[in-house]
Coordinates of N, CA and C in Angstrom, one line a residue:
V26 N -6.8 -2.3 10.6 CA -5.8 -1.5 9.9 C -6.2 0.0 10.0
H27 N -5.3 0.8 10.4 CA -5.6 2.2 10.4 C -4.3 3.0 10.2
F28 N -4.5 4.2 9.7 CA -3.3 5.0 9.3 C -3.2 6.2 10.3
V29 N -2.0 6.5 10.6 CA -1.6 7.6 11.5 C -2.0 8.9 10.8
P30 N -2.7 9.8 11.5 CA -3.0 11.1 10.9 C -1.7 11.9 10.8
C31 N -1.6 12.8 9.9 CA -0.4 13.7 9.8 C -0.9 15.2 9.7
W32 N 0.1 16.0 10.0 CA -0.2 17.4 10.0 C 1.0 18.1 9.3
I33 N 0.7 19.3 8.7 CA 1.7 20.1 8.0 C 1.9 21.3 8.9
Y34 N 3.2 21.5 9.3 CA 3.6 22.7 10.0 C 4.4 23.6 9.1
E35 N 4.2 24.9 9.3 CA 5.0 25.8 8.6 C 5.9 26.6 9.6
A36 N 7.2 26.7 9.2 CA 8.1 27.5 10.1 C 8.5 28.7 9.2
D37 N 8.3 29.9 9.8 CA 8.6 31.1 9.1 C 9.8 31.7 9.7
D38 N 10.9 31.6 9.0 CA 12.2 32.2 9.5 C 13.1 32.5 8.2
P39 N 12.9 33.7 7.7 CA 13.7 34.0 6.4 C 15.2 33.9 6.6
K40 N 15.7 34.1 7.8 CA 17.1 34.0 8.0 C 17.6 32.5 7.9
R41 N 16.7 31.6 8.3 CA 17.1 30.2 8.4 C 16.8 29.4 7.1
Y42 N 15.7 29.7 6.5 CA 15.2 28.9 5.3 C 15.4 29.7 4.1
S43 N 16.1 29.1 3.1 CA 16.6 29.9 1.9 C 15.5 29.9 0.8
Q44 N 14.4 29.3 1.0 CA 13.3 29.4 0.0 C 12.9 30.9 -0.2
A45 N 12.4 31.2 -1.3 CA 12.1 32.6 -1.6 C 11.1 33.2 -0.5
S46 N 10.3 32.4 0.0 CA 9.3 32.8 1.0 C 9.8 32.9 2.4
G47 N 10.9 32.2 2.6 CA 11.5 32.1 4.0 C 10.7 31.2 4.9
V48 N 9.8 30.3 4.2 CA 8.9 29.4 5.0 C 9.3 28.0 4.6
A49 N 9.5 27.1 5.6 CA 9.7 25.7 5.4 C 8.5 25.0 5.9
K50 N 8.1 23.9 5.2 CA 6.9 23.1 5.6 C 7.5 21.7 6.0
F51 N 6.8 21.2 7.1 CA 7.2 19.9 7.6 C 6.0 19.1 7.8
V52 N 6.1 17.8 7.4 CA 5.0 16.8 7.7 C 5.3 16.1 9.0
V53 N 4.4 16.1 9.9 CA 4.6 15.6 11.2 C 3.5 14.5 11.6
E54 N 4.0 13.4 12.1 CA 3.1 12.4 12.6 C 3.4 12.0 14.0
E55 N 2.4 11.4 14.7 CA 2.7 10.9 16.0 C 3.7 9.8 16.0
R56 N 4.4 9.6 17.1 CA 5.4 8.6 17.2 C 4.7 7.2 17.3
L57 N 5.2 6.3 16.5 CA 4.7 4.9 16.6 C 5.5 4.1 17.6
E58 N 4.8 3.4 18.5 CA 5.4 2.6 19.5 C 5.5 1.2 19.0
G59 N 6.6 0.5 19.1 CA 6.7 -0.9 18.7 C 7.8 -1.0 17.6
R60 N 7.9 -2.2 17.1 CA 8.9 -2.5 16.1 C 8.3 -2.1 14.7
F61 N 9.0 -1.2 14.1 CA 8.6 -0.6 12.8 C 9.0 -1.6 11.7
L62 N 8.0 -2.0 10.8 CA 8.2 -2.9 9.7 C 7.6 -2.3 8.4
K63 N 8.2 -2.7 7.3 CA 7.7 -2.4 6.0 C 7.2 -3.7 5.4
W64 N 5.9 -3.7 5.1 CA 5.3 -4.9 4.6 C 5.3 -5.0 3.1
N65 N 5.2 -3.9 2.4 CA 5.3 -3.8 1.0 C 5.7 -2.4 0.6
N66 N 6.1 -2.3 -0.7 CA 6.5 -1.0 -1.2 C 5.9 -0.7 -2.6
N67 N 6.2 0.4 -3.2 CA 5.6 0.7 -4.5 C 6.4 0.2 -5.7
A68 N 7.5 -0.6 -5.4 CA 8.3 -1.2 -6.4 C 8.1 -2.7 -6.5
G69 N 7.1 -3.3 -5.8 CA 6.9 -4.7 -5.9 C 7.3 -5.6 -4.7
H70 N 8.1 -5.0 -3.8 CA 8.5 -5.8 -2.7 C 7.4 -6.2 -1.8
V71 N 7.3 -7.4 -1.4 CA 6.3 -7.9 -0.5 C 7.0 -8.7 0.6
R72 N 6.9 -8.3 1.8 CA 7.5 -9.0 3.0 C 6.9 -10.4 3.1
Q73 N 7.8 -11.4 3.2 CA 7.4 -12.8 3.2 C 8.0 -13.5 4.5
L74 N 7.3 -13.3 5.6 CA 7.7 -14.0 6.8 C 6.5 -14.6 7.4
N75 N 6.7 -15.5 8.4 CA 5.6 -16.2 9.0 C 5.5 -16.0 10.5
H76 N 4.7 -14.9 10.9 CA 4.5 -14.6 12.3 C 3.0 -14.7 12.5
C77 N 2.6 -15.5 13.4 CA 1.2 -15.8 13.6 C 0.5 -14.7 14.5
I78 N -0.7 -14.5 14.3 CA -1.5 -13.6 15.1 C -2.5 -14.4 15.9
T79 N -3.3 -13.7 16.7 CA -4.2 -14.4 17.6 C -5.3 -15.2 16.9
D80 N -5.9 -16.1 17.6 CA -7.1 -16.9 17.1 C -8.3 -16.0 16.8
A81 N -8.3 -14.8 17.2 CA -9.5 -13.9 17.0 C -9.8 -13.7 15.6
I82 N -8.8 -13.9 14.7 CA -9.0 -13.6 13.3 C -9.7 -14.8 12.6
V83 N -9.4 -16.0 13.1 CA -10.0 -17.2 12.5 C -11.0 -17.8 13.4
E84 N -12.2 -18.0 12.9 CA -13.3 -18.7 13.7 C -13.1 -20.2 13.6
D85 N -13.7 -20.9 14.5 CA -13.5 -22.3 14.7 C -13.8 -23.1 13.4
D86 N -14.8 -22.6 12.6 CA -15.3 -23.4 11.5 C -14.5 -23.0 10.2
E87 N -13.6 -22.1 10.3 CA -12.8 -21.6 9.1 C -11.6 -22.4 8.9
E88 N -11.1 -22.4 7.7 CA -9.8 -23.1 7.5 C -8.6 -22.4 8.1
S89 N -7.6 -23.1 8.5 CA -6.4 -22.4 9.0 C -5.4 -22.6 7.9
V90 N -4.4 -21.8 7.9 CA -3.4 -21.8 6.7 C -2.0 -22.1 7.1
D91 N -1.7 -22.2 8.3 CA -0.3 -22.5 8.7 C -0.2 -23.4 9.9
D92 N 1.0 -23.7 10.3 CA 1.2 -24.6 11.4 C 0.6 -24.0 12.7
C93 N 0.4 -22.7 12.8 CA -0.1 -22.1 14.0 C -1.6 -22.3 14.1
G94 N -2.2 -22.6 13.0 CA -3.7 -22.8 13.0 C -4.4 -21.4 12.9
V95 N -3.6 -20.4 12.6 CA -4.2 -19.0 12.5 C -3.6 -18.3 11.3
E96 N -4.3 -17.3 10.9 CA -3.8 -16.5 9.7 C -2.4 -15.9 10.0
D97 N -1.6 -15.8 8.9 CA -0.3 -15.2 9.0 C -0.4 -13.7 9.0
I98 N 0.3 -13.1 10.0 CA 0.2 -11.6 10.2 C 0.7 -10.9 8.9
E99 N 1.6 -11.4 8.2 CA 2.2 -10.8 7.0 C 1.2 -10.7 5.9
S100 N 0.1 -11.5 5.9 CA -0.8 -11.5 4.8 C -1.8 -10.3 5.0
V101 N -2.0 -9.8 6.1 CA -3.0 -8.7 6.3 C -2.7 -7.5 5.5
P102 N -1.5 -6.9 5.5 CA -1.2 -5.7 4.7 C -1.3 -6.1 3.2
Q103 N -0.8 -7.3 2.8 CA -0.8 -7.7 1.4 C -2.3 -7.8 0.9
A104 N -3.1 -8.4 1.7 CA -4.5 -8.6 1.4 C -5.2 -7.2 1.3
F105 N -4.8 -6.3 2.2 CA -5.3 -4.9 2.2 C -5.0 -4.2 0.8
S106 N -3.7 -4.3 0.4 CA -3.3 -3.8 -0.9 C -4.1 -4.4 -2.0
H107 N -4.3 -5.7 -2.0 CA -5.0 -6.4 -3.0 C -6.5 -5.9 -3.0
F108 N -7.1 -5.8 -1.8 CA -8.4 -5.3 -1.7 C -8.6 -3.9 -2.3
T109 N -7.7 -3.0 -2.0 CA -7.8 -1.7 -2.6 C -7.9 -1.6 -4.1
F110 N -7.1 -2.6 -4.7 CA -7.1 -2.7 -6.2 C -8.5 -3.1 -6.7
E111 N -9.1 -4.1 -6.1 CA -10.4 -4.6 -6.5 C -11.5 -3.5 -6.1
N112 N -11.4 -2.9 -5.0 CA -12.4 -2.0 -4.5 C -12.4 -0.7 -5.3
S113 N -11.3 -0.4 -6.0 CA -11.3 0.8 -6.9 C -11.5 0.4 -8.3
N114 N -12.1 -0.7 -8.6 CA -12.4 -1.2 -10.0 C -11.1 -1.3 -10.8
Q115 N -10.0 -1.8 -10.1 CA -8.7 -2.0 -10.7 C -8.1 -0.7 -11.2
N116 N -8.4 0.4 -10.6 CA -7.8 1.7 -11.0 C -6.8 2.2 -10.0
E117 N -6.8 1.8 -8.8 CA -5.8 2.2 -7.8 C -5.4 1.1 -6.9
L118 N -4.2 1.3 -6.3 CA -3.7 0.3 -5.3 C -2.9 1.0 -4.2
V119 N -3.3 0.8 -3.0 CA -2.6 1.4 -1.9 C -1.5 0.4 -1.4
C120 N -0.3 0.9 -1.4 CA 0.9 0.1 -1.0 C 1.9 0.9 -0.3
D121 N 3.1 0.5 -0.2 CA 4.1 1.1 0.6 C 3.7 1.1 2.0
L122 N 3.1 -0.1 2.5 CA 2.6 -0.2 3.8 C 3.6 -0.5 4.8
Q123 N 3.7 0.4 5.8 CA 4.8 0.4 6.8 C 4.2 0.9 8.1
G124 N 4.7 0.4 9.2 CA 4.3 0.8 10.5 C 4.5 -0.2 11.6
V125 N 3.6 -0.3 12.5 CA 3.7 -1.3 13.6 C 2.5 -2.1 13.7
W126 N 2.6 -3.2 14.4 CA 1.5 -4.1 14.7 C 1.6 -4.5 16.1
N127 N 0.4 -4.5 16.8 CA 0.4 -5.2 18.1 C -1.0 -5.7 18.3
A128 N -1.1 -6.7 19.3 CA -2.4 -7.4 19.4 C -3.5 -6.5 19.9
T129 N -3.2 -5.4 20.5 CA -4.3 -4.5 21.0 C -4.8 -3.6 19.9
D130 N -3.9 -2.9 19.2 CA -4.3 -1.9 18.2 C -4.4 -2.4 16.8
G131 N -3.8 -3.6 16.5 CA -3.7 -4.1 15.2 C -2.6 -3.4 14.4
F132 N -2.9 -3.1 13.2 CA -1.9 -2.4 12.3 C -2.1 -0.9 12.4
T133 N -1.0 -0.2 12.7 CA -1.0 1.3 12.6 C 0.0 1.6 11.6
L134 N -0.4 2.1 10.4 CA 0.4 2.3 9.3 C 0.6 3.8 9.0
T135 N 1.7 4.1 8.3 CA 2.1 5.5 8.0 C 2.6 5.6 6.6
D136 N 2.5 6.8 6.0 CA 3.1 7.1 4.7 C 2.8 6.1 3.6
P137 N 1.6 5.8 3.3 CA 1.3 4.9 2.2 C 1.5 5.6 0.9
A138 N 1.6 4.8 -0.2 CA 1.6 5.3 -1.5 C 0.3 4.8 -2.2
I139 N -0.2 5.6 -3.1 CA -1.4 5.2 -3.9 C -0.9 5.2 -5.4
L140 N -1.1 4.0 -6.0 CA -0.7 3.8 -7.4 C -2.0 4.0 -8.2
S141 N -1.9 4.6 -9.4 CA -3.1 4.9 -10.2 C -2.9 4.5 -11.6
R142 N -4.0 4.2 -12.3 CA -3.9 3.8 -13.8 C -3.9 5.1 -14.6
T143 N -4.1 6.2 -14.1 CA -4.2 7.5 -14.9 C -2.9 7.8 -15.4
R144 N -2.9 8.6 -16.5 CA -1.6 9.1 -17.1 C -0.9 10.0 -16.1
G145 N 0.4 10.0 -16.1 CA 1.1 10.8 -15.2 C 1.2 10.3 -13.8
R146 N 1.5 11.1 -12.9 CA 1.6 10.6 -11.5 C 0.5 11.4 -10.7
R147 N -0.7 10.9 -10.8 CA -1.8 11.5 -10.1 C -1.6 11.8 -8.6
Y148 N -0.9 10.8 -8.0 CA -0.7 10.9 -6.5 C 0.8 11.3 -6.2
G149 N 1.5 11.9 -7.1 CA 2.8 12.3 -6.8 C 3.9 11.4 -7.3
R150 N 5.1 11.6 -6.8 CA 6.3 10.9 -7.4 C 6.3 9.4 -6.9
T151 N 5.6 9.0 -5.9 CA 5.6 7.6 -5.4 C 4.5 6.8 -6.2
D152 N 3.7 7.5 -7.0 CA 2.7 6.8 -7.8 C 3.4 6.2 -9.0
T153 N 3.7 4.9 -8.9 CA 4.4 4.2 -10.0 C 3.5 3.5 -11.0
G154 N 2.2 3.9 -10.9 CA 1.2 3.5 -11.9 C 1.0 2.0 -12.1
I155 N 0.6 1.7 -13.3 CA 0.3 0.3 -13.7 C 1.6 -0.6 -13.5
Q156 N 2.7 -0.1 -13.8 CA 4.0 -0.9 -13.6 C 4.1 -1.3 -12.2
G157 N 3.9 -0.4 -11.2 CA 4.0 -0.7 -9.8 C 2.9 -1.7 -9.4
M158 N 1.7 -1.6 -10.0 CA 0.6 -2.5 -9.7 C 1.0 -3.9 -10.2
R159 N 1.6 -4.0 -11.4 CA 2.0 -5.3 -11.9 C 3.1 -5.9 -11.0
K160 N 4.1 -5.1 -10.6 CA 5.1 -5.6 -9.7 C 4.6 -6.1 -8.4
F161 N 3.6 -5.4 -7.8 CA 3.0 -5.9 -6.6 C 2.4 -7.3 -6.8
F162 N 1.6 -7.4 -7.9 CA 1.0 -8.7 -8.1 C 1.9 -9.8 -8.6
D163 N 3.1 -9.4 -9.1 CA 4.1 -10.4 -9.4 C 4.7 -11.1 -8.2
T164 N 4.7 -10.4 -7.1 CA 5.3 -10.9 -5.8 C 4.2 -11.3 -4.8
H165 N 3.0 -10.7 -4.9 CA 2.0 -11.0 -3.9 C 1.4 -12.5 -4.2
R166 N 1.3 -13.2 -3.1 CA 0.7 -14.5 -3.2 C -0.6 -14.5 -2.4
C167 N -1.7 -14.7 -3.0 CA -3.0 -14.8 -2.3 C -3.0 -15.9 -1.3
G168 N -3.5 -15.7 -0.2 CA -3.6 -16.7 0.9 C -5.0 -16.8 1.4
F169 N -5.2 -17.3 2.6 CA -6.5 -17.5 3.2 C -7.2 -16.2 3.3
L170 N -6.6 -15.1 3.7 CA -7.3 -13.8 3.9 C -7.9 -13.3 2.5
C171 N -7.1 -13.4 1.5 CA -7.6 -12.9 0.1 C -8.8 -13.8 -0.3
R172 N -8.7 -15.1 0.0 CA -9.8 -16.0 -0.4 C -11.0 -15.6 0.5
R173 N -10.8 -15.4 1.8 CA -11.9 -15.1 2.7 C -12.6 -13.8 2.3
L174 N -11.8 -12.8 1.8 CA -12.4 -11.6 1.3 C -13.0 -11.7 -0.1
G175 N -12.9 -12.8 -0.7 CA -13.5 -13.0 -2.0 C -12.7 -12.3 -3.1
L176 N -11.4 -12.1 -2.9 CA -10.6 -11.4 -3.9 C -10.3 -12.3 -5.1
N177 N -10.2 -11.8 -6.2 CA -9.9 -12.5 -7.4 C -8.5 -12.9 -7.6
D178 N -8.2 -13.9 -8.3 CA -6.8 -14.3 -8.7 C -6.3 -13.1 -9.6
P179 N -5.1 -12.6 -9.2 CA -4.6 -11.4 -10.0 C -4.4 -11.8 -11.5
A180 N -4.2 -13.0 -11.8 CA -4.0 -13.4 -13.3 C -5.3 -13.1 -14.1
T181 N -6.4 -12.9 -13.4 CA -7.6 -12.6 -14.2 C -7.9 -11.1 -14.4
Y182 N -7.0 -10.2 -13.9 CA -7.2 -8.8 -14.0 C -6.9 -8.3 -15.4
E183 N -8.0 -7.8 -16.1 CA -7.7 -7.2 -17.4 C -6.9 -5.9 -17.3
A184 N -7.1 -5.2 -16.3 CA -6.4 -3.9 -16.1 C -4.8 -4.1 -16.2
L185 N -4.4 -5.2 -15.6 CA -3.0 -5.5 -15.6 C -2.5 -6.1 -16.9
A186 N -3.3 -6.6 -17.7 CA -3.0 -7.2 -19.0 C -3.0 -6.2 -20.1
D187 N -3.6 -5.0 -19.8 CA -3.9 -4.0 -20.9 C -2.6 -3.3 -21.2
R188 N -1.8 -3.8 -22.2 CA -0.6 -3.2 -22.6 C -0.8 -1.9 -23.4
N189 N -2.0 -1.7 -24.0 CA -2.3 -0.5 -24.7 C -2.3 0.7 -23.8
F190 N -2.7 0.5 -22.6 CA -2.7 1.6 -21.6 C -1.3 2.2 -21.5
E191 N -0.3 1.4 -21.3 CA 1.1 1.9 -21.2 C 1.5 2.7 -22.4
R192 N 1.2 2.1 -23.6 CA 1.6 2.8 -24.8 C 0.9 4.2 -24.9
M193 N -0.4 4.3 -24.6 CA -1.1 5.5 -24.6 C -0.4 6.5 -23.6
S194 N -0.1 6.1 -22.5 CA 0.4 7.0 -21.5 C 1.8 7.4 -21.7
A195 N 2.5 6.5 -22.5 CA 4.0 6.8 -22.7 C 4.2 7.5 -24.0
S196 N 3.1 7.6 -24.9 CA 3.3 8.3 -26.2 C 3.6 9.8 -26.0
P197 N 4.4 10.3 -26.9 CA 4.7 11.7 -26.8 C 3.5 12.6 -27.1
R198 N 3.4 13.7 -26.5 CA 2.3 14.6 -26.7 C 2.4 15.3 -28.1
A199 N 1.2 15.4 -28.7 CA 1.2 16.1 -30.0 C 1.6 17.6 -29.8
S200 N 2.4 18.0 -30.7 CA 2.8 19.4 -30.6 C 1.8 20.3 -31.4
H201 N 1.5 21.4 -30.8 CA 0.6 22.3 -31.5 C 1.4 23.5 -32.0
G202 N 1.3 23.8 -33.2 CA 2.1 24.9 -33.7 C 1.8 25.5 -34.9

């Protein structure tokens, strides 16, 4: 799994761009070759299809999980999102995974979203916070890869059960006056 690097270009043309500075900013990425897919998003959608990948992922002595005898390609991005949640001590989750897959390069992903447990939208407007994390785990089904990575059952996550966190972050700010 790897992410496409991106660059920010600025175009300076006061006659063309109506912003006060006359400068427009563009985010640019290299073109991805192959069939573009969205494996999950920041609102809980998880792609559920069964396309097999090569035997290189499963060793002979490991369990297989489907009729192909190999791990399901759709579970890799889902397990990656799950892994990011555990690896961040249940504070963040990388999702909105989209891009291309091929047998040579694996997954080439673009434009991910990071969800955080902090108040507000730490990572911008696509950070749907703990609600987005809950929605991901409502639809994510752990499979062979999650088990192989030693990831915990989402039902055991205290961070997702902490309803007080939402009340704290949703409470109105005290006025000073």
